[in-house]
């Protein structure tokens, strides 16, 4: 009897393992490995006395995030659906805390109140977890709206955009109070991706896109007009943000002062050449390269070849998530995956783009690689949500197969 029970338990475990999408886990696993080694190299060069606690913390965050990802994988869609408003409200509550509990010296160095700090201990960044709550909230809004208005139309499209905007505004207000422009852009990317996926008419999307392009063009033009930056500062833009954009436009103009990080990052990437300088050969000093500028460590150590492998791993991950999304018959899951994919794409494009000088620095981490617990855990929870989609797709197919087999047996 004990043997039979043991076999049954092994059989159940094997069925569970068979439902897991390992092709999605594999690129994440390699990115995590690359991240640990990159953090080790950066910390070993810059803060060798703290290498054990910092790398140890990174491994601990990966472990915690992995456990949470596999727990989320088993979440039933009904649980996610019912819990979404609670997650959203709880996330907003957490985002208020950095406005009260913050470290003045950290705010002075980063220009933002986006970390909860009590005393001298920095705990976590609530906006990272809010991203996941925001994604599932937008997904629920779109699905609920489409069920009530299946026919669509311009009027309904405007109504849907209004609803999505209504739930986006509180997040953006809190981020504005935190002076965290970079993270606000991530939320806007998620917002745009969900709207695009929802099937909103091009008659709305096209003029909005044109207005956005003209606004960005006019904004950048102010930096080249004499007195333009002064006007932006008087309009409420912080000196810190103005300096970041100025450093992006001409990184070597003030290479020893305001654009030091950008300039040093470009030098580090250029020094890597085709194949890099070898493991633990990160000699160019780049501020906070263990987090925001981690790509410079990869490029300097492994060169163009290693950097390309990292980008290919990201492309493979995005491809697998898209395949899982297309195979899903559940719209709620589809919109969740869409939001998470847009979030990852923006993070990857912005982080690597900022390191290579294509985009201004915004302090956005590189997913699964940058040092930091909040981003790491939130991203792994996002992977867990996509794994949940794949897991339940496989479970449904398995149940259908069992039903077909039972019908065949009954016919015989």
mmCIF file of C-alpha atoms in Angstrom:
data_model
loop_
_atom_site.group_PDB
_atom_site.id
_atom_site.type_symbol
_atom_site.label_atom_id
_atom_site.label_comp_id
_atom_site.label_asym_id
_atom_site.label_seq_id
_atom_site.Cartn_x
_atom_site.Cartn_y
_atom_site.Cartn_z
ATOM 1 C CA UNK A 1 0.000 0.000 0.000
ATOM 2 C CA UNK A 2 2.876 2.367 0.857
ATOM 3 C CA UNK A 3 4.556 1.471 -2.439
ATOM 4 C CA UNK A 4 1.343 2.190 -4.362
ATOM 5 C CA UNK A 5 0.972 5.554 -2.657
ATOM 6 C CA UNK A 6 4.612 6.401 -3.433
ATOM 7 C CA UNK A 7 4.059 5.571 -7.105
ATOM 8 C CA UNK A 8 0.921 7.715 -7.166
ATOM 9 C CA UNK A 9 2.809 10.641 -5.635
ATOM 10 C CA UNK A 10 5.628 10.263 -8.171
ATOM 11 C CA UNK A 11 3.071 10.058 -10.950
ATOM 12 C CA UNK A 12 1.396 13.284 -9.791
ATOM 13 C CA UNK A 13 4.751 15.031 -9.508
ATOM 14 C CA UNK A 14 5.792 13.879 -12.982
ATOM 15 C CA UNK A 15 2.522 15.193 -14.437
ATOM 16 C CA UNK A 16 3.083 18.560 -12.776
ATOM 17 C CA UNK A 17 6.647 18.741 -14.104
ATOM 18 C CA UNK A 18 5.450 17.795 -17.588
ATOM 19 C CA UNK A 19 3.186 20.854 -17.636
ATOM 20 C CA UNK A 20 6.069 23.274 -16.952
ATOM 21 C CA UNK A 21 7.384 25.208 -19.974
ATOM 22 C CA UNK A 22 11.152 24.656 -19.719
ATOM 23 C CA UNK A 23 11.801 26.518 -22.968
ATOM 24 C CA UNK A 24 10.674 29.664 -21.135
ATOM 25 C CA UNK A 25 12.714 28.903 -18.018
ATOM 26 C CA UNK A 26 15.952 28.206 -19.929
ATOM 27 C CA UNK A 27 16.702 31.757 -21.212
ATOM 28 C CA UNK A 28 15.761 33.189 -17.805
ATOM 29 C CA UNK A 29 18.158 30.746 -16.133
ATOM 30 C CA UNK A 30 21.080 31.768 -18.372
ATOM 31 C CA UNK A 31 20.315 35.477 -17.901
ATOM 32 C CA UNK A 32 20.331 34.975 -14.116
ATOM 33 C CA UNK A 33 23.717 33.200 -14.312
ATOM 34 C CA UNK A 34 25.141 36.003 -16.461
ATOM 35 C CA UNK A 35 23.724 38.505 -13.974
ATOM 36 C CA UNK A 36 25.377 36.894 -10.944
ATOM 37 C CA UNK A 37 28.780 36.807 -12.666
ATOM 38 C CA UNK A 38 28.371 40.400 -13.899
ATOM 39 C CA UNK A 39 27.469 41.645 -10.415
ATOM 40 C CA UNK A 40 30.458 39.737 -9.035
ATOM 41 C CA UNK A 41 32.804 41.423 -11.543
ATOM 42 C CA UNK A 42 31.400 44.906 -10.866
ATOM 43 C CA UNK A 43 31.468 44.588 -7.076
ATOM 44 C CA UNK A 44 34.880 42.893 -7.088
ATOM 45 C CA UNK A 45 36.351 45.898 -8.892
ATOM 46 C CA UNK A 46 34.509 48.678 -7.068
ATOM 47 C CA UNK A 47 33.677 47.407 -3.556
ATOM 48 C CA UNK A 48 35.788 44.250 -2.981
ATOM 49 C CA UNK A 49 35.171 44.344 0.772
ATOM 50 C CA UNK A 50 31.405 43.912 0.217
ATOM 51 C CA UNK A 51 31.537 41.217 -2.458
ATOM 52 C CA UNK A 52 30.259 38.375 -0.249
ATOM 53 C CA UNK A 53 27.187 40.186 1.162
ATOM 54 C CA UNK A 54 26.235 41.801 -2.177
ATOM 55 C CA UNK A 55 26.542 38.661 -4.293
ATOM 56 C CA UNK A 56 24.962 36.668 -1.471
ATOM 57 C CA UNK A 57 21.989 39.048 -1.414
ATOM 58 C CA UNK A 58 21.639 38.744 -5.190
ATOM 59 C CA UNK A 59 21.522 34.947 -4.895
ATOM 60 C CA UNK A 60 19.012 35.221 -2.051
ATOM 61 C CA UNK A 61 16.740 37.481 -4.139
ATOM 62 C CA UNK A 62 16.980 35.082 -7.063
ATOM 63 C CA UNK A 63 16.065 32.200 -4.769
ATOM 64 C CA UNK A 64 13.111 34.064 -3.263
ATOM 65 C CA UNK A 65 11.931 35.235 -6.683
ATOM 66 C CA UNK A 66 12.176 31.708 -8.081
ATOM 67 C CA UNK A 67 10.081 30.278 -5.226
ATOM 68 C CA UNK A 68 7.453 33.001 -5.723
ATOM 69 C CA UNK A 69 7.454 32.413 -9.495
ATOM 70 C CA UNK A 70 6.660 28.725 -9.056
ATOM 71 C CA UNK A 71 3.968 29.507 -6.487
ATOM 72 C CA UNK A 72 2.392 31.999 -8.906
ATOM 73 C CA UNK A 73 2.554 29.338 -11.625
ATOM 74 C CA UNK A 74 -0.094 27.355 -9.742
ATOM 75 C CA UNK A 75 -2.431 30.344 -9.273
ATOM 76 C CA UNK A 76 -5.773 29.640 -10.832
ATOM 77 C CA UNK A 77 -7.100 32.320 -13.146
ATOM 78 C CA UNK A 78 -10.165 32.844 -10.931
ATOM 79 C CA UNK A 79 -7.899 33.689 -7.999
ATOM 80 C CA UNK A 80 -5.996 36.241 -10.106
ATOM 81 C CA UNK A 81 -9.217 37.751 -11.407
ATOM 82 C CA UNK A 82 -10.784 38.186 -7.960
ATOM 83 C CA UNK A 83 -7.567 39.327 -6.317
ATOM 84 C CA UNK A 84 -6.623 41.940 -8.938
ATOM 85 C CA UNK A 85 -8.383 44.966 -7.323
ATOM 86 C CA UNK A 86 -6.780 44.072 -3.979
ATOM 87 C CA UNK A 87 -3.304 43.808 -5.583
ATOM 88 C CA UNK A 88 -3.796 47.179 -7.289
ATOM 89 C CA UNK A 89 -4.996 48.966 -4.136
ATOM 90 C CA UNK A 90 -2.224 47.399 -2.045
ATOM 91 C CA UNK A 91 0.360 48.479 -4.638
ATOM 92 C CA UNK A 92 -0.852 52.079 -4.538
ATOM 93 C CA UNK A 93 -0.641 52.008 -0.754
ATOM 94 C CA UNK A 94 2.950 50.813 -0.894
ATOM 95 C CA UNK A 95 3.876 53.567 -3.376
ATOM 96 C CA UNK A 96 2.872 56.220 -0.821
ATOM 97 C CA UNK A 97 5.446 54.961 1.700
ATOM 98 C CA UNK A 98 8.638 56.271 -0.058
ATOM 99 C CA UNK A 99 7.220 59.793 0.224
ATOM 100 C CA UNK A 100 7.319 59.398 4.012
ATOM 101 C CA UNK A 101 10.154 56.932 4.622
ATOM 102 C CA UNK A 102 13.179 57.960 2.554
ATOM 103 C CA UNK A 103 16.881 58.632 2.869
ATOM 104 C CA UNK A 104 17.757 62.295 2.051
ATOM 105 C CA UNK A 105 21.278 61.387 0.905
ATOM 106 C CA UNK A 106 19.923 58.684 -1.423
ATOM 107 C CA UNK A 107 17.369 61.147 -2.826
ATOM 108 C CA UNK A 108 20.164 63.687 -3.382
ATOM 109 C CA UNK A 109 22.237 61.144 -5.353
ATOM 110 C CA UNK A 110 19.421 59.608 -7.418
ATOM 111 C CA UNK A 111 17.030 62.554 -7.667
ATOM 112 C CA UNK A 112 14.025 60.414 -6.717
ATOM 113 C CA UNK A 113 12.092 59.308 -3.611
ATOM 114 C CA UNK A 114 11.351 55.829 -4.911
ATOM 115 C CA UNK A 115 12.878 53.610 -2.198
ATOM 116 C CA UNK A 116 11.444 52.872 1.234
ATOM 117 C CA UNK A 117 14.178 53.621 3.774
ATOM 118 C CA UNK A 118 13.821 53.300 7.519
ATOM 119 C CA UNK A 119 16.761 54.708 9.420
ATOM 120 C CA UNK A 120 19.847 53.742 7.473
ATOM 121 C CA UNK A 121 18.258 50.602 5.991
ATOM 122 C CA UNK A 122 16.940 50.755 2.432
ATOM 123 C CA UNK A 123 14.197 48.131 2.099
ATOM 124 C CA UNK A 124 12.639 47.964 -1.383
ATOM 125 C CA UNK A 125 11.203 49.920 -4.317
ATOM 126 C CA UNK A 126 7.378 49.632 -4.290
ATOM 127 C CA UNK A 127 6.941 50.738 -7.903
ATOM 128 C CA UNK A 128 8.618 47.515 -9.097
ATOM 129 C CA UNK A 129 5.874 45.407 -7.509
ATOM 130 C CA UNK A 130 3.211 47.882 -8.599
ATOM 131 C CA UNK A 131 4.130 47.136 -12.218
ATOM 132 C CA UNK A 132 2.766 43.600 -11.900
ATOM 133 C CA UNK A 133 -0.380 44.740 -10.049
ATOM 134 C CA UNK A 134 -0.907 47.432 -12.703
ATOM 135 C CA UNK A 135 -0.553 44.891 -15.534
ATOM 136 C CA UNK A 136 -3.179 42.510 -14.135
ATOM 137 C CA UNK A 137 -5.475 45.463 -13.369
ATOM 138 C CA UNK A 138 -5.349 46.744 -16.945
ATOM 139 C CA UNK A 139 -5.891 43.196 -18.221
ATOM 140 C CA UNK A 140 -8.999 42.813 -16.071
ATOM 141 C CA UNK A 141 -10.376 46.198 -17.190
ATOM 142 C CA UNK A 142 -9.977 45.361 -20.894
ATOM 143 C CA UNK A 143 -11.526 41.887 -20.603
ATOM 144 C CA UNK A 144 -14.459 43.153 -18.511
ATOM 145 C CA UNK A 145 -15.078 45.993 -20.954
ATOM 146 C CA UNK A 146 -14.934 43.768 -24.043
ATOM 147 C CA UNK A 147 -17.418 41.347 -22.492
ATOM 148 C CA UNK A 148 -19.888 44.189 -21.954
ATOM 149 C CA UNK A 149 -19.233 45.825 -25.345
ATOM 150 C CA UNK A 150 -18.415 43.047 -27.845
ATOM 151 C CA UNK A 151 -19.271 45.153 -30.909
ATOM 152 C CA UNK A 152 -16.708 47.900 -30.311
ATOM 153 C CA UNK A 153 -16.655 51.188 -32.246
ATOM 154 C CA UNK A 154 -14.949 54.561 -31.841
ATOM 155 C CA UNK A 155 -17.163 55.623 -28.953
ATOM 156 C CA UNK A 156 -16.420 52.396 -27.086
ATOM 157 C CA UNK A 157 -12.686 52.741 -27.856
ATOM 158 C CA UNK A 158 -12.640 56.187 -26.247
ATOM 159 C CA UNK A 159 -14.563 54.790 -23.280
ATOM 160 C CA UNK A 160 -12.015 51.978 -22.849
ATOM 161 C CA UNK A 161 -9.059 54.370 -23.105
ATOM 162 C CA UNK A 162 -10.734 56.567 -20.494
ATOM 163 C CA UNK A 163 -11.096 53.638 -18.090
ATOM 164 C CA UNK A 164 -7.468 52.577 -18.549
ATOM 165 C CA UNK A 165 -6.334 56.178 -18.087
ATOM 166 C CA UNK A 166 -8.402 56.477 -14.907
ATOM 167 C CA UNK A 167 -6.448 53.621 -13.313
ATOM 168 C CA UNK A 168 -3.136 54.920 -14.685
ATOM 169 C CA UNK A 169 -3.367 58.484 -13.366
ATOM 170 C CA UNK A 170 -2.986 57.599 -9.621
ATOM 171 C CA UNK A 171 0.194 55.656 -10.416
ATOM 172 C CA UNK A 172 1.647 58.522 -12.464
ATOM 173 C CA UNK A 173 0.770 61.072 -9.769
ATOM 174 C CA UNK A 174 2.634 59.047 -7.149
ATOM 175 C CA UNK A 175 5.616 58.623 -9.485
ATOM 176 C CA UNK A 176 5.607 62.385 -10.146
ATOM 177 C CA UNK A 177 5.684 63.001 -6.382
ATOM 178 C CA UNK A 178 8.603 60.553 -6.208
ATOM 179 C CA UNK A 179 10.308 62.372 -9.146
ATOM 180 C CA UNK A 180 10.757 58.996 -10.833
ATOM 181 C CA UNK A 181 10.423 59.770 -14.547
ATOM 182 C CA UNK A 182 12.134 56.556 -15.677
ATOM 183 C CA UNK A 183 9.638 54.282 -13.939
ATOM 184 C CA UNK A 184 6.737 56.439 -15.173
ATOM 185 C CA UNK A 185 7.884 55.739 -18.732
ATOM 186 C CA UNK A 186 7.731 51.994 -18.009
ATOM 187 C CA UNK A 187 4.101 52.291 -16.891
ATOM 188 C CA UNK A 188 3.289 54.314 -20.005
ATOM 189 C CA UNK A 189 4.878 51.604 -22.166
ATOM 190 C CA UNK A 190 2.666 48.970 -20.490
ATOM 191 C CA UNK A 191 -0.365 51.245 -20.936
ATOM 192 C CA UNK A 192 0.406 51.745 -24.638
ATOM 193 C CA UNK A 193 0.980 48.026 -25.230
ATOM 194 C CA UNK A 194 -2.323 46.994 -23.626
ATOM 195 C CA UNK A 195 -4.250 49.655 -25.594
ATOM 196 C CA UNK A 196 -2.630 48.514 -28.844
ATOM 197 C CA UNK A 197 -3.433 44.867 -28.085
ATOM 198 C CA UNK A 198 -7.039 45.712 -27.178
ATOM 199 C CA UNK A 199 -7.790 46.571 -30.798
ATOM 200 C CA UNK A 200 -8.396 50.324 -30.451
ATOM 201 C CA UNK A 201 -8.981 51.917 -33.872
ATOM 202 C CA UNK A 202 -6.050 53.365 -35.834
ATOM 203 C CA UNK A 203 -8.157 56.538 -36.193
ATOM 204 C CA UNK A 204 -7.340 57.163 -32.542
ATOM 205 C CA UNK A 205 -3.838 55.676 -32.416
ATOM 206 C CA UNK A 206 -2.425 57.506 -35.454
ATOM 207 C CA UNK A 207 -3.105 61.110 -34.354
ATOM 208 C CA UNK A 208 -2.011 60.306 -30.786
ATOM 209 C CA UNK A 209 1.260 58.854 -32.120
ATOM 210 C CA UNK A 210 1.877 61.923 -34.307
ATOM 211 C CA UNK A 211 1.197 64.284 -31.400
ATOM 212 C CA UNK A 212 3.576 62.269 -29.211
ATOM 213 C CA UNK A 213 6.353 62.414 -31.830
ATOM 214 C CA UNK A 214 5.880 66.180 -32.250
ATOM 215 C CA UNK A 215 5.907 66.675 -28.466
ATOM 216 C CA UNK A 216 9.161 64.744 -28.046
ATOM 217 C CA UNK A 217 10.701 66.613 -30.991
ATOM 218 C CA UNK A 218 9.682 69.981 -29.558
ATOM 219 C CA UNK A 219 10.963 68.996 -26.123
ATOM 220 C CA UNK A 220 14.384 68.042 -27.487
ATOM 221 C CA UNK A 221 14.497 71.207 -29.598
ATOM 222 C CA UNK A 222 14.342 73.257 -26.404
ATOM 223 C CA UNK A 223 17.724 71.821 -25.384
ATOM 224 C CA UNK A 224 19.368 73.326 -28.464
ATOM 225 C CA UNK A 225 17.688 76.722 -28.247
ATOM 226 C CA UNK A 226 19.505 79.295 -26.070
ATOM 227 C CA UNK A 227 17.600 79.597 -22.813
ATOM 228 C CA UNK A 228 15.577 76.449 -23.529
ATOM 229 C CA UNK A 229 16.846 74.505 -20.524
ATOM 230 C CA UNK A 230 16.164 77.533 -18.328
ATOM 231 C CA UNK A 231 12.565 77.570 -19.547
ATOM 232 C CA UNK A 232 12.183 73.843 -18.762
ATOM 233 C CA UNK A 233 13.613 74.377 -15.290
ATOM 234 C CA UNK A 234 11.202 77.249 -14.620
ATOM 235 C CA UNK A 235 8.374 75.013 -15.895
ATOM 236 C CA UNK A 236 9.131 72.508 -13.136
ATOM 237 C CA UNK A 237 11.737 70.152 -14.605
ATOM 238 C CA UNK A 238 14.475 69.332 -12.083
ATOM 239 C CA UNK A 239 18.136 70.173 -12.648
ATOM 240 C CA UNK A 240 18.951 66.476 -12.215
ATOM 241 C CA UNK A 241 16.680 65.502 -15.134
ATOM 242 C CA UNK A 242 17.948 68.331 -17.334
ATOM 243 C CA UNK A 243 21.540 67.238 -16.707
ATOM 244 C CA UNK A 244 20.716 63.646 -17.645
ATOM 245 C CA UNK A 245 19.230 64.635 -21.001
ATOM 246 C CA UNK A 246 22.074 67.087 -21.673
ATOM 247 C CA UNK A 247 24.577 64.302 -20.911
ATOM 248 C CA UNK A 248 22.820 62.041 -23.393
ATOM 249 C CA UNK A 249 22.894 64.667 -26.163
ATOM 250 C CA UNK A 250 26.612 65.366 -25.644
ATOM 251 C CA UNK A 251 28.163 62.845 -23.210
ATOM 252 C CA UNK A 252 31.756 64.043 -23.568
ATOM 253 C CA UNK A 253 31.049 67.769 -23.166
ATOM 254 C CA UNK A 254 31.055 67.518 -19.363
ATOM 255 C CA UNK A 255 32.713 64.109 -19.081
ATOM 256 C CA UNK A 256 34.281 64.896 -15.705
ATOM 257 C CA UNK A 257 31.130 66.281 -14.091
ATOM 258 C CA UNK A 258 27.458 65.849 -15.004
ATOM 259 C CA UNK A 259 27.972 63.335 -17.850
ATOM 260 C CA UNK A 260 30.723 61.315 -16.145
ATOM 261 C CA UNK A 261 28.638 58.129 -15.873
ATOM 262 C CA UNK A 262 27.453 58.255 -19.510
ATOM 263 C CA UNK A 263 30.935 58.990 -20.861
ATOM 264 C CA UNK A 264 32.625 56.306 -18.768
ATOM 265 C CA UNK A 265 30.000 53.788 -19.847
ATOM 266 C CA UNK A 266 30.714 54.438 -23.527
ATOM 267 C CA UNK A 267 34.472 54.133 -22.913
ATOM 268 C CA UNK A 268 33.954 50.811 -21.096
ATOM 269 C CA UNK A 269 31.805 49.368 -23.896
ATOM 270 C CA UNK A 270 34.266 50.540 -26.553
ATOM 271 C CA UNK A 271 37.228 49.012 -24.691
ATOM 272 C CA UNK A 272 35.611 45.558 -24.854
ATOM 273 C CA UNK A 273 36.063 45.321 -28.609
ATOM 274 C CA UNK A 274 34.934 42.140 -30.356
ATOM 275 C CA UNK A 275 35.600 39.488 -27.709
ATOM 276 C CA UNK A 276 36.157 41.520 -24.538
ATOM 277 C CA UNK A 277 39.002 41.860 -22.077
ATOM 278 C CA UNK A 278 38.276 38.618 -20.249
ATOM 279 C CA UNK A 279 36.416 37.659 -17.089
ATOM 280 C CA UNK A 280 36.833 40.075 -14.156
ATOM 281 C CA UNK A 281 38.655 42.578 -16.388
ATOM 282 C CA UNK A 282 36.357 45.544 -15.828
ATOM 283 C CA UNK A 283 38.930 48.304 -15.445
ATOM 284 C CA UNK A 284 37.043 51.428 -16.548
ATOM 285 C CA UNK A 285 35.330 53.026 -13.552
ATOM 286 C CA UNK A 286 31.592 53.393 -14.211
ATOM 287 C CA UNK A 287 29.380 54.594 -11.319
ATOM 288 C CA UNK A 288 26.690 52.106 -10.138
ATOM 289 C CA UNK A 289 27.617 49.659 -12.878
ATOM 290 C CA UNK A 290 26.373 46.775 -10.737
ATOM 291 C CA UNK A 291 22.786 47.948 -11.340
ATOM 292 C CA UNK A 292 21.855 50.639 -13.879
ATOM 293 C CA UNK A 293 25.022 50.236 -15.979
ATOM 294 C CA UNK A 294 25.496 46.457 -15.738
ATOM 295 C CA UNK A 295 25.571 46.167 -19.525
ATOM 296 C CA UNK A 296 28.907 48.019 -19.548
ATOM 297 C CA UNK A 297 30.386 45.195 -17.431
ATOM 298 C CA UNK A 298 29.141 42.577 -19.915
ATOM 299 C CA UNK A 299 30.403 44.547 -22.922
ATOM 300 C CA UNK A 300 33.813 45.285 -21.384
ATOM 301 C CA UNK A 301 34.374 41.706 -20.176
ATOM 302 C CA UNK A 302 32.907 39.744 -23.118
ATOM 303 C CA UNK A 303 32.865 42.312 -25.925
ATOM 304 C CA UNK A 304 30.486 42.435 -28.870
ATOM 305 C CA UNK A 305 30.145 38.634 -28.892
ATOM 306 C CA UNK A 306 29.023 38.371 -25.265
ATOM 307 C CA UNK A 307 26.723 41.382 -25.571
ATOM 308 C CA UNK A 308 25.076 39.848 -28.629
ATOM 309 C CA UNK A 309 24.499 36.561 -26.757
ATOM 310 C CA UNK A 310 22.725 38.469 -23.966
ATOM 311 C CA UNK A 311 20.471 40.241 -26.482
ATOM 312 C CA UNK A 312 19.727 36.929 -28.225
ATOM 313 C CA UNK A 313 18.721 35.385 -24.891
ATOM 314 C CA UNK A 314 16.279 38.241 -24.378
ATOM 315 C CA UNK A 315 14.899 37.757 -27.892
ATOM 316 C CA UNK A 316 14.464 34.036 -27.212
ATOM 317 C CA UNK A 317 12.626 34.817 -23.972
ATOM 318 C CA UNK A 318 10.297 37.301 -25.684
ATOM 319 C CA UNK A 319 9.692 34.827 -28.528
ATOM 320 C CA UNK A 320 8.705 32.057 -26.092
ATOM 321 C CA UNK A 321 6.360 34.369 -24.204
ATOM 322 C CA UNK A 322 4.735 35.430 -27.471
ATOM 323 C CA UNK A 323 4.250 31.785 -28.479
ATOM 324 C CA UNK A 324 2.635 30.972 -25.141
ATOM 325 C CA UNK A 325 0.411 34.052 -25.455
ATOM 326 C CA UNK A 326 -0.728 33.104 -28.965
ATOM 327 C CA UNK A 327 -1.527 29.557 -27.834
ATOM 328 C CA UNK A 328 -3.695 30.762 -24.958
ATOM 329 C CA UNK A 329 -7.455 30.900 -25.391
ATOM 330 C CA UNK A 330 -7.915 33.075 -22.324
ATOM 331 C CA UNK A 331 -8.021 36.835 -22.965
ATOM 332 C CA UNK A 332 -7.172 37.738 -19.365
ATOM 333 C CA UNK A 333 -3.930 35.771 -19.592
ATOM 334 C CA UNK A 334 -3.243 37.260 -23.027
ATOM 335 C CA UNK A 335 -3.414 40.843 -21.777
ATOM 336 C CA UNK A 336 -1.307 40.018 -18.708
ATOM 337 C CA UNK A 337 1.379 38.549 -20.953
ATOM 338 C CA UNK A 338 1.147 41.563 -23.279
ATOM 339 C CA UNK A 339 1.734 43.977 -20.415
ATOM 340 C CA UNK A 340 4.665 41.973 -19.069
ATOM 341 C CA UNK A 341 6.259 41.662 -22.511
ATOM 342 C CA UNK A 342 5.961 45.435 -23.040
ATOM 343 C CA UNK A 343 7.501 46.021 -19.619
ATOM 344 C CA UNK A 344 10.466 43.760 -20.360
ATOM 345 C CA UNK A 345 10.987 45.202 -23.847
ATOM 346 C CA UNK A 346 11.046 48.738 -22.488
ATOM 347 C CA UNK A 347 13.464 47.800 -19.700
ATOM 348 C CA UNK A 348 15.819 46.043 -22.106
ATOM 349 C CA UNK A 349 15.683 48.740 -24.777
ATOM 350 C CA UNK A 350 16.065 51.610 -22.318
ATOM 351 C CA UNK A 351 18.846 50.056 -20.214
ATOM 352 C CA UNK A 352 21.004 48.902 -23.126
ATOM 353 C CA UNK A 353 20.119 52.024 -25.111
ATOM 354 C CA UNK A 354 21.203 54.266 -22.219
ATOM 355 C CA UNK A 355 24.462 52.351 -21.734
ATOM 356 C CA UNK A 356 25.304 52.625 -25.445
ATOM 357 C CA UNK A 357 24.296 56.298 -25.695
ATOM 358 C CA UNK A 358 21.181 55.773 -27.833
ATOM 359 C CA UNK A 359 18.858 56.928 -25.029
ATOM 360 C CA UNK A 360 19.247 59.096 -21.901
ATOM 361 C CA UNK A 361 19.946 57.458 -18.545
ATOM 362 C CA UNK A 362 16.823 56.859 -16.485
ATOM 363 C CA UNK A 363 18.029 54.429 -13.802
ATOM 364 C CA UNK A 364 16.042 51.494 -15.182
ATOM 365 C CA UNK A 365 17.600 48.084 -14.361
ATOM 366 C CA UNK A 366 18.368 45.335 -16.873
ATOM 367 C CA UNK A 367 15.902 42.463 -16.231
ATOM 368 C CA UNK A 368 17.315 39.364 -14.468
ATOM 369 C CA UNK A 369 20.860 40.796 -14.595
ATOM 370 C CA UNK A 370 21.088 44.080 -12.663
ATOM 371 C CA UNK A 371 21.815 43.951 -8.942
ATOM 372 C CA UNK A 372 18.711 44.658 -6.859
ATOM 373 C CA UNK A 373 16.002 42.715 -5.079
ATOM 374 C CA UNK A 374 12.805 44.610 -5.957
ATOM 375 C CA UNK A 375 13.281 44.410 -9.715
ATOM 376 C CA UNK A 376 14.545 40.816 -9.597
ATOM 377 C CA UNK A 377 11.637 39.481 -7.542
ATOM 378 C CA UNK A 378 9.022 41.437 -9.525
ATOM 379 C CA UNK A 379 10.410 40.187 -12.855
ATOM 380 C CA UNK A 380 10.474 36.577 -11.660
ATOM 381 C CA UNK A 381 6.866 36.919 -10.470
ATOM 382 C CA UNK A 382 6.065 38.108 -13.999
ATOM 383 C CA UNK A 383 7.729 34.983 -15.398
ATOM 384 C CA UNK A 384 5.603 32.985 -12.968
ATOM 385 C CA UNK A 385 2.456 34.559 -14.438
ATOM 386 C CA UNK A 386 3.479 33.534 -17.965
ATOM 387 C CA UNK A 387 4.414 30.065 -16.683
ATOM 388 C CA UNK A 388 0.942 29.909 -15.131
ATOM 389 C CA UNK A 389 -0.566 30.590 -18.540
ATOM 390 C CA UNK A 390 1.475 27.797 -20.116
ATOM 391 C CA UNK A 391 0.865 25.431 -17.174
ATOM 392 C CA UNK A 392 -2.901 25.811 -17.288
ATOM 393 C CA UNK A 393 -2.920 25.571 -21.089
ATOM 394 C CA UNK A 394 -1.144 22.211 -20.787
ATOM 395 C CA UNK A 395 -3.448 21.169 -17.938
ATOM 396 C CA UNK A 396 -6.510 21.938 -20.054
ATOM 397 C CA UNK A 397 -5.128 19.945 -22.974
ATOM 398 C CA UNK A 398 -4.361 17.064 -20.612
ATOM 399 C CA UNK A 399 -7.909 17.104 -19.235
ATOM 400 C CA UNK A 400 -9.347 17.136 -22.757
ATOM 401 C CA UNK A 401 -7.185 14.127 -23.667
ATOM 402 C CA UNK A 402 -8.392 12.236 -20.566
ATOM 403 C CA UNK A 403 -12.032 12.960 -21.464
ATOM 404 C CA UNK A 404 -11.482 11.692 -25.025
ATOM 405 C CA UNK A 405 -9.884 8.522 -23.707
ATOM 406 C CA UNK A 406 -12.805 7.919 -21.324
ATOM 407 C CA UNK A 407 -15.291 8.373 -24.162
ATOM 408 C CA UNK A 408 -13.382 5.849 -26.276
ATOM 409 C CA UNK A 409 -13.380 3.341 -23.406
ATOM 410 C CA UNK A 410 -17.118 3.797 -22.840
ATOM 411 C CA UNK A 411 -17.817 3.232 -26.554
ATOM 412 C CA UNK A 412 -15.905 -0.045 -26.435
#
